[in-house]
C-alpha positions as CSV (number, residue, x, y, z in Angstrom):
1,Q,14.4,236.5,45.3
2,V,12.7,237.3,48.5
3,Q,13.4,240.2,50.8
4,L,11.9,239.7,54.4
5,V,11.6,242.2,56.9
6,E,10.7,241.5,60.8
7,S,9.0,243.5,63.2
8,G,7.4,243.1,66.5
9,G,10.0,242.7,68.8
10,G,10.8,244.6,72.2
11,L,11.1,244.2,75.9
12,V,8.6,242.2,77.7
13,Q,8.5,240.8,81.2
14,A,8.8,237.6,81.9
15,G,5.3,235.5,81.5
16,G,4.3,238.2,78.7
17,S,3.5,238.1,74.9
18,L,4.8,239.3,71.8
19,R,3.7,238.7,68.3
20,L,6.4,238.9,65.6
21,S,5.8,239.7,61.9
22,C,7.8,239.0,58.8
23,A,6.6,240.9,55.7
24,A,8.0,239.2,52.5
25,S,8.5,241.0,49.0
26,G,7.6,239.2,45.9
27,R,4.7,237.7,44.3
28,T,5.9,233.7,44.9
29,F,5.6,234.2,48.8
30,S,2.9,231.6,48.9
31,T,5.2,229.0,47.4
32,Y,7.9,229.4,50.2
33,D,8.1,227.2,53.3
34,M,9.0,229.8,56.1
35,G,10.8,229.8,59.4
36,W,11.9,231.5,62.5
37,F,15.2,231.1,64.0
38,R,16.7,233.1,66.9
39,Q,20.4,233.9,68.1
40,A,21.2,234.7,71.7
41,P,24.3,236.6,72.7
42,G,27.4,234.3,72.4
43,K,25.3,231.4,71.1
44,E,24.8,230.1,67.6
45,R,21.6,230.6,65.8
46,E,19.0,228.0,66.3
47,F,15.6,226.8,64.9
48,V,12.6,227.8,66.5
49,A,9.7,227.1,64.1
50,S,8.6,226.3,60.7
51,I,5.7,226.3,58.6
52,S,4.8,224.9,55.1
53,W,3.9,227.0,52.1
54,R,0.4,225.9,52.6
55,G,0.3,226.9,56.0
56,T,0.2,223.0,57.4
57,S,2.9,221.0,59.3
58,P,4.1,223.5,61.8
59,Y,7.0,222.4,63.5
60,Y,8.7,223.6,66.8
61,A,11.8,223.4,68.8
62,D,11.3,221.6,72.0
63,S,12.1,224.7,73.9
64,V,9.2,226.5,72.8
65,K,6.8,224.0,72.1
66,G,3.2,224.7,73.7
67,R,4.4,228.5,73.9
68,F,4.8,229.8,70.6
69,T,2.7,229.4,67.4
70,I,3.7,230.0,63.8
71,S,1.2,231.0,61.2
72,R,0.8,232.7,57.8
73,G,-1.2,234.9,56.0
74,N,-0.4,234.2,52.1
75,A,-2.6,237.1,51.1
76,K,-0.5,239.6,53.1
77,N,2.8,237.9,52.4
78,T,3.4,237.7,55.9
79,V,4.3,235.0,58.5
80,Y,4.1,235.4,62.3
81,L,5.2,234.3,65.3
82,Q,3.0,234.6,68.4
83,M,5.2,234.0,71.5
84,N,3.4,233.5,75.0
85,S,4.8,232.7,78.4
86,L,8.1,234.3,77.6
87,K,11.1,233.3,79.4
88,P,14.5,235.2,80.0
89,E,16.1,232.5,78.1
90,D,13.9,233.5,75.0
91,T,16.0,236.7,74.8
92,A,17.5,236.8,71.3
93,V,17.6,238.3,67.9
94,Y,14.8,236.7,66.0
95,Y,15.2,236.0,62.3
96,C,12.7,235.0,59.5
97,A,13.5,232.8,56.8
98,A,12.4,231.4,53.6
99,A,13.0,227.9,51.9
100,S,12.5,226.9,48.4
101,G,13.7,223.6,48.2
102,G,10.8,221.6,50.0
103,W,12.7,221.1,53.3
104,F,12.3,223.4,56.1
105,R,13.8,222.1,59.3
106,T,17.5,223.2,59.6
107,E,19.0,226.4,58.8
108,A,20.7,225.0,55.8
109,D,17.3,224.6,54.1
110,F,16.5,228.2,54.1
111,D,17.7,230.4,51.1
112,W,16.8,234.1,52.3
113,W,16.9,235.6,55.6
114,G,15.8,239.0,57.3
115,Q,18.0,241.3,59.2
116,G,16.3,240.1,62.5
117,T,14.4,241.7,65.4
118,Q,15.4,241.9,69.0
119,V,13.3,240.3,71.6
120,T,14.3,241.0,75.4
121,V,12.5,239.2,78.2
122,S,13.3,240.5,81.6
123,S,12.9,238.4,84.8
């Protein structure tokens, strides 16, 4: 069982940056692949980025590639999402998720979810 708590969301102007953090409970955090998803108002939740338990194989949605960076600190049981060059279309609730099955590309691969943190980008 893993509990995930996101933080770092807020209001930022277009072109600005935010860093999201996701703190995980449990001693087995380092064995889970981690991901970030987002859900904009009126839209379905979508994949943003993921990273393996080793901290390798970062994978990004085309819409954020080159602007967002996912990383993790296993010693701190934390995964991060650095978001640069933010656009109004990045406005959404951002969710952290953990996967135990060895796959970490789609929503169905992830077993545990945080409550989300709101990111609002003004134009």
